[in-house]
CSV table of C-alpha atoms in Angstrom, one decimal:
chain,number,residue,atom,x,y,z
A,320,MET,CA,-71.7,50.2,216.3
A,321,ARG,CA,-73.9,47.6,219.5
A,322,PHE,CA,-71.4,45.4,219.5
A,323,SER,CA,-68.2,48.5,219.3
A,324,LEU,CA,-70.0,49.9,222.2
A,325,TYR,CA,-69.8,46.9,224.1
A,326,LEU,CA,-66.5,46.0,224.1
A,327,LEU,CA,-66.1,50.2,225.1
A,328,GLY,CA,-67.6,49.2,227.9
A,329,LEU,CA,-64.8,46.1,228.8
A,330,ILE,CA,-62.0,48.5,228.9
A,331,PRO,CA,-61.4,50.3,231.9
A,332,GLY,CA,-62.1,53.1,232.2
A,333,ASN,CA,-58.3,55.2,232.4
A,334,MET,CA,-57.5,53.2,229.1
A,335,ARG,CA,-61.2,54.6,227.9
A,336,PHE,CA,-59.6,58.0,228.6
A,337,SER,CA,-57.6,57.4,227.1
A,338,LEU,CA,-58.7,56.3,223.9
A,339,TYR,CA,-61.2,58.9,224.3
A,340,LEU,CA,-58.2,61.9,224.2
A,341,VAL,CA,-56.6,59.8,220.9
A,342,SER,CA,-60.6,60.5,219.1
A,343,ARG,CA,-60.7,64.1,219.5
A,344,TYR,CA,-56.9,64.8,219.0
A,345,LEU,CA,-58.1,62.2,215.4
A,346,GLU,CA,-61.0,64.8,215.3
A,347,LEU,CA,-59.4,68.3,215.4
A,348,LYS,CA,-56.6,67.2,212.6
A,349,TYR,CA,-59.8,66.2,210.9
A,350,LYS,CA,-61.6,69.3,210.8
A,351,MET,CA,-58.4,71.3,209.7
A,352,THR,CA,-57.8,69.0,206.8
A,353,ASP,CA,-60.8,69.2,206.1
A,354,LEU,CA,-61.3,69.4,202.1
A,355,PRO,CA,-64.1,71.6,201.3
A,356,ARG,CA,-64.9,70.0,197.5
A,357,GLU,CA,-66.2,67.2,199.8
A,358,LEU,CA,-68.3,69.1,201.4
A,359,LEU,CA,-70.0,71.3,198.8
A,360,SER,CA,-70.5,68.2,196.5
A,361,LEU,CA,-71.6,66.6,199.4
A,362,LYS,CA,-75.4,65.0,199.3
A,363,LEU,CA,-76.0,62.1,201.3
A,364,PRO,CA,-78.4,59.1,200.7
A,365,HIS,CA,-82.1,59.8,201.5
A,366,LYS,CA,-82.1,56.9,204.0
A,367,LEU,CA,-78.8,58.8,205.9
A,368,ARG,CA,-80.3,62.2,205.9
A,369,PRO,CA,-79.4,64.0,209.0
A,370,GLY,CA,-82.8,63.0,211.8
A,371,THR,CA,-82.2,58.5,210.5
A,372,ASP,CA,-81.9,56.3,212.8
A,373,LEU,CA,-78.0,55.7,211.7
A,374,MET,CA,-76.3,59.0,211.3
A,375,SER,CA,-78.0,60.6,214.3
A,376,LYS,CA,-76.2,58.0,216.5
A,377,GLN,CA,-72.7,58.3,214.7
A,378,ILE,CA,-72.7,62.0,215.0
A,379,LEU,CA,-74.2,61.5,218.4
A,380,LEU,CA,-71.0,59.3,219.5
A,381,ASN,CA,-68.6,62.0,218.1
A,382,PRO,CA,-66.4,63.6,221.2
A,383,THR,CA,-67.1,67.0,220.3
A,384,VAL,CA,-70.7,66.1,219.5
A,385,ILE,CA,-71.3,64.7,223.2
A,386,ASP,CA,-69.9,67.2,224.7
A,387,ILE,CA,-71.8,69.7,223.4
A,388,VAL,CA,-74.9,67.7,224.6
A,389,VAL,CA,-73.4,67.2,227.9
A,390,GLU,CA,-73.1,71.0,228.5
A,391,THR,CA,-76.5,71.9,228.1
A,392,THR,CA,-78.2,69.2,230.0
A,393,PHE,CA,-76.0,68.8,232.8
A,394,GLY,CA,-73.3,71.8,233.6
A,395,SER,CA,-69.5,72.7,231.8
A,396,GLU,CA,-68.6,71.3,234.5
A,397,GLY,CA,-69.3,67.9,232.6
A,398,LYS,CA,-67.5,68.6,229.5
A,399,CYS,CA,-64.5,66.3,228.5
A,400,ASN,CA,-65.5,63.6,231.0
A,401,TYR,CA,-68.3,61.9,229.3
A,402,SER,CA,-67.8,58.7,227.0
A,403,PRO,CA,-70.3,57.1,225.2
A,404,TRP,CA,-71.6,53.5,226.5
A,405,PRO,CA,-73.9,50.3,225.6
A,406,THR,CA,-77.8,50.3,225.4
A,407,GLU,CA,-78.9,47.7,225.5
A,408,TRP,CA,-80.8,46.1,228.2
A,409,PRO,CA,-81.6,43.0,230.0
A,410,ASN,CA,-85.4,43.4,229.0
A,411,ARG,CA,-83.6,43.2,225.4
A,412,THR,CA,-84.9,46.5,225.3
A,413,ILE,CA,-82.7,49.3,223.2
A,414,SER,CA,-82.3,52.8,223.8
A,415,ASP,CA,-80.4,55.4,220.8
A,416,ILE,CA,-77.5,57.1,222.9
A,417,LEU,CA,-76.2,56.6,227.0
A,418,TYR,CA,-73.3,58.9,228.1
A,419,LEU,CA,-71.2,58.0,231.0
A,420,PRO,CA,-68.7,58.9,233.4
A,421,ILE,CA,-65.3,58.6,231.8
A,422,SER,CA,-63.9,58.2,235.8
A,423,GLN,CA,-64.8,56.1,239.0
A,424,GLN,CA,-64.2,60.5,240.5
A,425,ASN,CA,-67.2,61.7,238.8
A,426,GLY,CA,-69.2,59.3,240.5
A,427,SER,CA,-71.6,62.7,241.2
A,428,PHE,CA,-72.0,62.8,237.5
A,429,PRO,CA,-75.6,61.2,235.9
A,430,PRO,CA,-75.7,58.9,233.5
A,431,ILE,CA,-77.2,61.2,230.6
A,432,LEU,CA,-79.5,59.4,227.7
A,433,VAL,CA,-80.0,60.4,224.7
A,434,GLU,CA,-83.1,59.4,221.6
A,435,ILE,CA,-83.8,60.8,218.4
A,436,GLN,CA,-87.5,59.9,218.3
A,437,HIS,CA,-89.4,61.0,214.9
A,438,THR,CA,-93.1,61.2,216.7
A,439,VAL,CA,-93.1,61.7,220.5
A,440,ASP,CA,-96.6,61.1,222.3
A,441,ASN,CA,-98.1,58.4,225.1
A,442,ASP,CA,-96.7,55.3,224.2
A,443,PHE,CA,-92.5,57.1,223.5
A,444,ILE,CA,-93.0,58.3,227.3
A,445,LEU,CA,-93.2,55.0,228.6
A,446,ARG,CA,-90.8,53.3,226.8
A,447,LEU,CA,-88.6,56.3,227.8
A,448,MET,CA,-89.4,55.5,231.4
A,449,SER,CA,-88.8,52.3,230.7
A,450,TYR,CA,-84.8,53.0,229.3
A,451,ALA,CA,-84.4,55.1,232.5
A,452,ILE,CA,-85.9,52.6,235.2
A,453,SER,CA,-83.6,50.0,232.9
A,454,LEU,CA,-80.4,52.1,233.0
A,455,TYR,CA,-81.4,52.8,237.1
A,456,ARG,CA,-81.1,49.2,238.0
A,457,GLN,CA,-77.7,49.0,235.8
A,458,TYR,CA,-75.3,51.6,236.9
A,459,ASN,CA,-78.0,52.6,240.4
A,460,LYS,CA,-78.4,55.5,238.8
A,461,ILE,CA,-81.1,58.7,237.8
A,462,PRO,CA,-80.7,59.9,234.5
A,463,ILE,CA,-80.7,63.2,232.0
A,464,VAL,CA,-82.8,62.7,230.0
A,465,LEU,CA,-83.2,64.4,226.3
A,466,THR,CA,-85.2,63.7,223.0
A,467,PHE,CA,-84.6,65.3,219.8
A,468,VAL,CA,-87.9,64.7,217.9
A,469,ILE,CA,-87.8,65.5,214.4
A,470,SER,CA,-91.2,65.3,213.1
A,471,SER,CA,-94.0,65.9,215.8
A,472,MET,CA,-94.8,65.9,219.5
A,473,LYS,CA,-98.4,65.0,220.5
A,474,TYR,CA,-100.7,67.4,222.3
A,475,GLU,CA,-101.3,64.6,225.1
A,476,VAL,CA,-97.2,64.9,225.9
A,477,SER,CA,-96.3,68.9,224.4
A,478,LYS,CA,-99.7,69.8,226.7
A,479,LYS,CA,-97.2,68.9,230.2
A,480,THR,CA,-94.2,70.4,229.1
A,481,VAL,CA,-92.9,73.8,229.3
A,482,GLN,CA,-89.8,76.1,228.1
A,483,ASN,CA,-86.8,76.0,230.2
A,484,LYS,CA,-86.1,78.6,232.2
A,485,ASP,CA,-81.9,78.5,231.0
A,486,HIS,CA,-82.2,77.0,227.9
A,487,PRO,CA,-85.5,78.5,226.0
A,488,PHE,CA,-85.1,76.4,223.3
A,489,LEU,CA,-86.0,73.2,225.4
A,490,ARG,CA,-88.8,72.3,226.8
A,491,GLN,CA,-89.4,70.3,230.0
A,492,TYR,CA,-90.8,67.3,231.5
A,493,SER,CA,-92.2,66.2,234.5
A,494,CYS,CA,-90.2,63.1,235.4
A,495,GLN,CA,-89.8,62.9,238.6
A,496,PRO,CA,-88.5,59.8,240.2
A,497,TRP,CA,-87.6,58.0,236.9
A,498,ALA,CA,-85.5,60.5,236.2
A,499,LYS,CA,-83.1,64.1,237.4
A,500,MET,CA,-84.5,66.3,234.4
A,501,CYS,CA,-86.5,65.1,230.9
A,502,TYR,CA,-86.3,68.0,228.0
A,503,PHE,CA,-86.7,67.5,224.4
A,504,VAL,CA,-86.4,69.9,222.1
A,505,THR,CA,-88.6,70.8,219.0
A,506,GLY,CA,-88.6,72.6,215.7
A,507,SER,CA,-90.6,74.8,217.6
A,508,SER,CA,-88.9,75.6,220.5
A,509,ILE,CA,-85.5,76.1,219.0
A,510,GLU,CA,-87.8,78.8,216.1
A,511,THR,CA,-86.7,81.3,218.5
A,512,SER,CA,-83.1,80.6,218.7
A,513,LEU,CA,-82.1,80.6,215.5
A,514,ALA,CA,-80.1,83.9,214.8
A,515,SER,CA,-76.7,83.9,214.0
A,516,PRO,CA,-74.5,82.9,215.1
A,517,LEU,CA,-75.8,79.4,216.7
A,518,SER,CA,-75.5,78.3,219.8
A,519,PRO,CA,-73.6,74.7,218.7
A,520,PHE,CA,-76.6,72.3,220.3
A,521,VAL,CA,-78.9,75.1,218.6
A,522,ALA,CA,-77.1,74.1,215.6
A,523,LEU,CA,-77.1,70.5,216.7
A,524,SER,CA,-80.6,70.6,216.7
A,525,THR,CA,-81.8,72.2,214.0
A,526,PHE,CA,-79.3,69.9,212.0
A,527,PHE,CA,-80.9,66.7,213.1
A,528,ILE,CA,-84.6,68.7,212.8
A,529,SER,CA,-84.3,69.6,208.7
A,530,GLN,CA,-83.4,66.8,207.7
A,531,HIS,CA,-80.9,68.8,204.4
A,532,PRO,CA,-79.5,66.3,203.1
A,533,SER,CA,-76.4,68.9,201.6
A,534,LEU,CA,-74.6,71.4,203.6
A,535,LEU,CA,-75.4,74.1,200.7
A,536,VAL,CA,-78.6,74.1,200.9
A,537,ASN,CA,-78.7,73.7,204.9
A,538,PRO,CA,-79.5,77.9,205.4
A,539,PHE,CA,-76.9,78.1,208.2
A,540,ARG,CA,-74.0,76.8,205.6
A,541,ASN,CA,-72.1,79.4,206.9
A,542,ASP,CA,-72.7,78.7,210.6
A,543,PRO,CA,-69.2,76.6,211.6
A,544,THR,CA,-70.9,73.4,213.8
A,545,ILE,CA,-73.1,72.7,210.8
A,546,GLN,CA,-70.2,72.8,208.5
A,547,PHE,CA,-68.4,69.9,210.7
A,548,LEU,CA,-71.5,68.0,211.5
A,549,TYR,CA,-71.8,67.7,207.6
A,550,SER,CA,-67.7,66.9,207.3
A,551,ILE,CA,-68.8,64.2,210.2
A,552,ALA,CA,-71.0,63.2,208.1
A,553,ALA,CA,-69.6,63.4,204.9
A,554,ARG,CA,-65.9,61.2,206.7
A,555,VAL,CA,-68.1,58.4,208.3
A,556,PHE,CA,-70.2,57.3,206.4
A,557,GLN,CA,-67.9,57.5,202.8
A,558,GLU,CA,-68.1,54.7,201.5
A,559,GLN,CA,-71.7,54.5,201.2
A,560,MET,CA,-71.4,57.4,198.6
A,561,ASP,CA,-68.7,56.3,196.6
A,562,GLU,CA,-68.4,60.1,194.6
A,563,SER,CA,-66.7,58.8,191.3
A,564,THR,CA,-69.8,56.5,190.6
A,565,LYS,CA,-72.8,59.5,191.0
A,566,PRO,CA,-72.1,61.8,187.9
A,567,THR,CA,-76.8,62.1,187.9
A,568,GLU,CA,-76.8,63.1,191.1
A,569,ASP,CA,-74.4,65.6,190.9
A,570,LEU,CA,-75.9,67.0,187.7
A,571,LEU,CA,-79.3,67.2,189.3
A,572,LEU,CA,-77.4,68.2,192.1
A,573,VAL,CA,-75.7,71.3,190.5
A,574,CYS,CA,-79.0,71.4,188.5
A,575,GLU,CA,-81.6,72.3,191.9
A,576,ASN,CA,-78.6,74.6,193.7
A,577,THR,CA,-79.2,77.0,190.3
A,578,GLU,CA,-82.7,77.3,190.1
A,579,ASN,CA,-82.7,77.7,194.4
A,580,VAL,CA,-79.6,80.1,193.9
A,581,LEU,CA,-82.0,82.0,190.5
A,582,THR,CA,-85.0,82.1,192.8
A,583,ASN,CA,-83.5,83.7,195.5
A,584,ALA,CA,-81.5,86.6,193.1
A,585,ILE,CA,-84.2,87.4,191.8
A,586,SER,CA,-86.6,87.5,195.0
A,587,ALA,CA,-83.9,90.5,196.1
A,588,LEU,CA,-84.1,92.5,193.2
A,589,SER,CA,-87.5,91.7,192.8
A,590,GLU,CA,-88.2,94.6,196.2
A,591,GLU,CA,-88.9,98.0,195.5
A,592,VAL,CA,-85.5,98.8,196.2
A,593,PRO,CA,-83.6,96.0,194.9
A,594,ASP,CA,-81.1,94.6,197.9
A,595,VAL,CA,-77.7,95.2,195.7
A,596,GLU,CA,-75.6,93.4,198.5
A,597,LYS,CA,-78.1,90.7,199.4
A,598,CYS,CA,-79.2,89.1,195.9
A,599,LYS,CA,-74.2,89.8,195.6
A,600,LYS,CA,-74.7,87.1,198.2
A,601,ILE,CA,-76.8,84.9,197.4
A,602,LEU,CA,-74.7,84.8,193.5
A,603,ASP,CA,-71.5,84.3,195.3
A,604,ASP,CA,-72.6,81.3,197.6
A,605,GLY,CA,-73.9,79.6,194.1
A,606,LYS,CA,-71.0,79.2,192.4
A,607,LEU,CA,-69.5,76.9,195.5
A,608,LEU,CA,-70.7,74.0,194.3
A,609,PRO,CA,-70.4,74.6,190.3
A,610,ALA,CA,-66.5,75.4,191.4
A,611,ALA,CA,-66.9,72.7,193.2
A,612,LEU,CA,-67.9,69.7,190.4
A,613,LYS,CA,-65.3,71.6,188.0
A,614,ARG,CA,-62.6,70.4,190.7
A,615,LYS,CA,-63.5,66.7,190.8
A,616,TYR,CA,-64.2,66.5,186.8
A,617,GLU,CA,-60.7,67.5,185.9
A,618,SER,CA,-59.5,65.2,188.5
A,619,ILE,CA,-61.3,62.6,187.4
A,620,SER,CA,-60.4,64.2,183.9
A,621,LEU,CA,-56.8,63.6,184.6
A,622,GLU,CA,-57.0,60.6,185.6
A,623,ALA,CA,-59.2,58.9,183.3
A,624,PRO,CA,-56.8,57.4,179.9
A,625,ASN,CA,-57.6,59.3,176.8
A,626,THR,CA,-59.6,57.6,174.6
A,627,SER,CA,-60.7,59.8,172.2
A,628,THR,CA,-60.0,59.4,168.5
A,629,SER,CA,-59.3,61.7,166.0
A,630,SER,CA,-62.5,60.4,163.9
A,631,SER,CA,-64.8,61.5,166.4
A,632,SER,CA,-62.9,64.2,167.0
A,633,SER,CA,-63.5,64.9,163.8
A,634,THR,CA,-67.8,64.0,164.4
A,635,ASN,CA,-68.2,66.0,166.9
A,636,ALA,CA,-66.9,68.8,165.1
A,637,ASN,CA,-68.7,68.7,162.5
A,638,ALA,CA,-71.6,68.2,164.6
A,639,ASP,CA,-70.6,71.7,166.6
A,640,THR,CA,-70.7,73.3,162.8
A,641,ILE,CA,-74.0,71.9,162.2
A,642,THR,CA,-75.0,73.3,165.4
A,643,ASN,CA,-73.6,76.7,165.9
A,644,ALA,CA,-74.9,78.0,162.7
A,645,ASN,CA,-78.5,76.7,163.7
A,646,THR,CA,-77.9,78.6,166.8
A,647,SER,CA,-77.1,81.7,165.6
A,648,THR,CA,-80.0,81.9,163.0
A,649,ASN,CA,-81.8,81.4,165.2
A,650,THR,CA,-80.7,84.5,167.6
A,651,ASN,CA,-81.5,86.8,165.7
A,652,ILE,CA,-84.9,85.8,164.8
A,653,ASN,CA,-85.8,85.7,167.9
A,654,THR,CA,-83.6,88.9,168.5
A,655,ASN,CA,-85.6,90.3,166.0
A,656,ILE,CA,-88.5,89.5,167.2
A,657,ASN,CA,-88.4,89.8,171.3
A,658,THR,CA,-86.4,93.6,170.5
A,659,SER,CA,-89.5,95.8,170.9
A,660,THR,CA,-91.8,94.0,172.8
A,661,SER,CA,-88.8,93.7,175.1
A,662,THR,CA,-87.9,97.3,175.5
A,663,SER,CA,-91.9,98.0,175.6
A,664,THR,CA,-92.3,95.7,179.0
A,665,SER,CA,-89.3,96.8,180.8
A,666,SER,CA,-89.9,100.1,180.6
A,667,ASN,CA,-93.6,99.8,181.6
A,668,THR,CA,-92.3,98.0,184.5
A,669,SER,CA,-89.8,100.2,185.1
A,670,ASN,CA,-92.1,103.9,185.3
A,671,ASN,CA,-94.9,101.5,187.3
A,672,THR,CA,-92.3,100.2,190.3
A,673,ASN,CA,-90.5,103.3,190.3
A,674,THR,CA,-94.3,105.6,191.1
A,675,SER,CA,-95.0,102.5,193.9
A,676,THR,CA,-92.1,103.7,195.2
A,677,ILE,CA,-92.0,107.4,195.0
A,678,SER,CA,-95.8,106.7,196.5
A,679,ASN,CA,-95.1,104.5,199.2
A,680,TRP,CA,-92.2,106.9,200.8
A,681,ASP,CA,-94.4,109.4,200.0
A,682,HIS,CA,-96.9,108.8,201.9
A,683,LEU,CA,-94.3,107.3,204.2
A,684,GLU,CA,-92.8,109.9,205.1
A,685,HIS,CA,-95.5,112.4,205.0
A,686,TYR,CA,-97.0,109.7,208.0
A,687,LEU,CA,-93.5,110.3,210.3
A,688,SER,CA,-93.4,114.3,209.6
A,689,ASN,CA,-96.7,114.8,212.0
A,690,LEU,CA,-95.3,112.0,214.8
A,691,ASN,CA,-94.2,114.1,217.5
A,692,ASN,CA,-90.7,113.7,217.8
A,693,ASN,CA,-90.5,112.5,221.5
A,694,THR,CA,-92.8,109.4,219.9
A,695,PRO,CA,-91.2,106.3,219.4
A,696,ILE,CA,-92.0,104.7,216.0
A,697,SER,CA,-94.1,101.5,215.9
A,698,TRP,CA,-93.4,100.6,212.3
A,699,GLU,CA,-96.2,97.3,213.1
A,700,ARG,CA,-98.6,100.0,213.0
A,701,VAL,CA,-97.6,102.7,210.2
A,702,TYR,CA,-97.1,99.1,208.0
A,703,GLU,CA,-100.7,97.3,209.2
A,704,ASP,CA,-102.4,101.8,208.8
A,705,GLY,CA,-100.6,101.8,205.2
A,706,ARG,CA,-102.2,98.6,204.3
A,707,GLU,CA,-104.8,100.0,204.7
A,708,LEU,CA,-104.9,103.0,202.5
A,709,GLY,CA,-103.3,100.9,200.3
A,710,PHE,CA,-99.9,101.6,200.7
A,711,PHE,CA,-97.1,98.3,200.7
A,712,LYS,CA,-98.8,96.1,198.7
A,713,ASN,CA,-95.5,94.7,198.5
A,714,TYR,CA,-94.8,93.7,200.9
A,715,THR,CA,-95.9,90.8,203.5
A,716,LYS,CA,-93.8,92.2,206.9
A,717,TRP,CA,-93.6,95.4,207.9
A,718,THR,CA,-89.7,94.0,208.8
A,719,THR,CA,-89.4,93.9,204.6
A,720,MET,CA,-91.1,97.4,204.4
A,721,LYS,CA,-89.3,99.6,207.1
A,722,SER,CA,-85.4,98.4,205.6
A,723,SER,CA,-86.6,98.6,202.1
A,724,TYR,CA,-87.2,102.4,203.2
A,725,TYR,CA,-84.1,103.0,204.9
A,726,ARG,CA,-82.2,101.1,201.4
A,727,TRP,CA,-84.3,103.6,199.4
A,728,LYS,CA,-83.7,106.6,201.6
A,729,LYS,CA,-79.8,105.8,202.1
A,730,ASN,CA,-79.5,105.5,197.7
A,731,LYS,CA,-81.5,109.3,198.2
A,732,LYS,CA,-78.3,110.4,199.1
């Protein structure tokens, strides 16, 4: 990759701009023809998961991603005006990613240096300073520096950062005179910005920092920027992830996905007032991966020669007959044994849940009725007072309790 960036640096500015436009056209064309099955069944190897060195650099070379970074760190006027350049410096050090203006007419645009770092400490800050100084000596421009912190930022560094006023998901580090601005983005800095729909930069940041190996296990899998980033990964590393050679990994992925879906669905139904819509969405999403893999192996099956023989078919049929007979017998026995116990347990659970629900909401409505009509409801206070009296034990947050109460009132009408 460094060699290709070196060659790019030898190309005249106007020709680089033409290549940039062509790459953007191809990127848009790819997005339009992207196959959902490839994304749904995608699971990146551990060494190529988001936030690792090779994966992150490939993502950051994408023209659309360049625009996301440039717009956030510099401004919208920089969009479509930057391209990647080589990052090996005369002192033999190598930084991760460098964006420079495409045209000399944009001489006032600063270089943008981007780093992906597992842990940030004072040693890394010194290395960052050396990169910026090397860049200044080579291009006579002071850069903007951005670092995606994948794991942690040591207190020795974090205590010297402040929240950026325009972009609260960025931490700003005092960097004069070696950089115009020095930004860090961490898991904690983006935490308050993780509300759907995600801004493109926050989506890029959580893609790197959360390091989810597949789209389906990413909690923001419906976000278009997240989907786009996984589509880049699928395209760039297609050779390393030959679909036809990993049926075992596909099986494990289905098992993991099924376990997660069922756990989340049970959790949604275990609330005092079950959130049916949430459960339905969880189960609908859970169907995506099996459907994608079904289409995948159906296509492989159609391409593979039919090598089955009549004798093997006969043997399989006999085995199926025996298995079905045993299964039927076991099912009848288990059904007879468990029927009365299941009925009794279900009845007791239902009675306990209904009693608890009525008790919670009776208390809550009595509490609310004693409030002045003009007094705003402090739901957190209502929750804490109720917990002290033995109510709302099934809720870990006041927001969940509030949502369940309103669903109960809606179902009660």
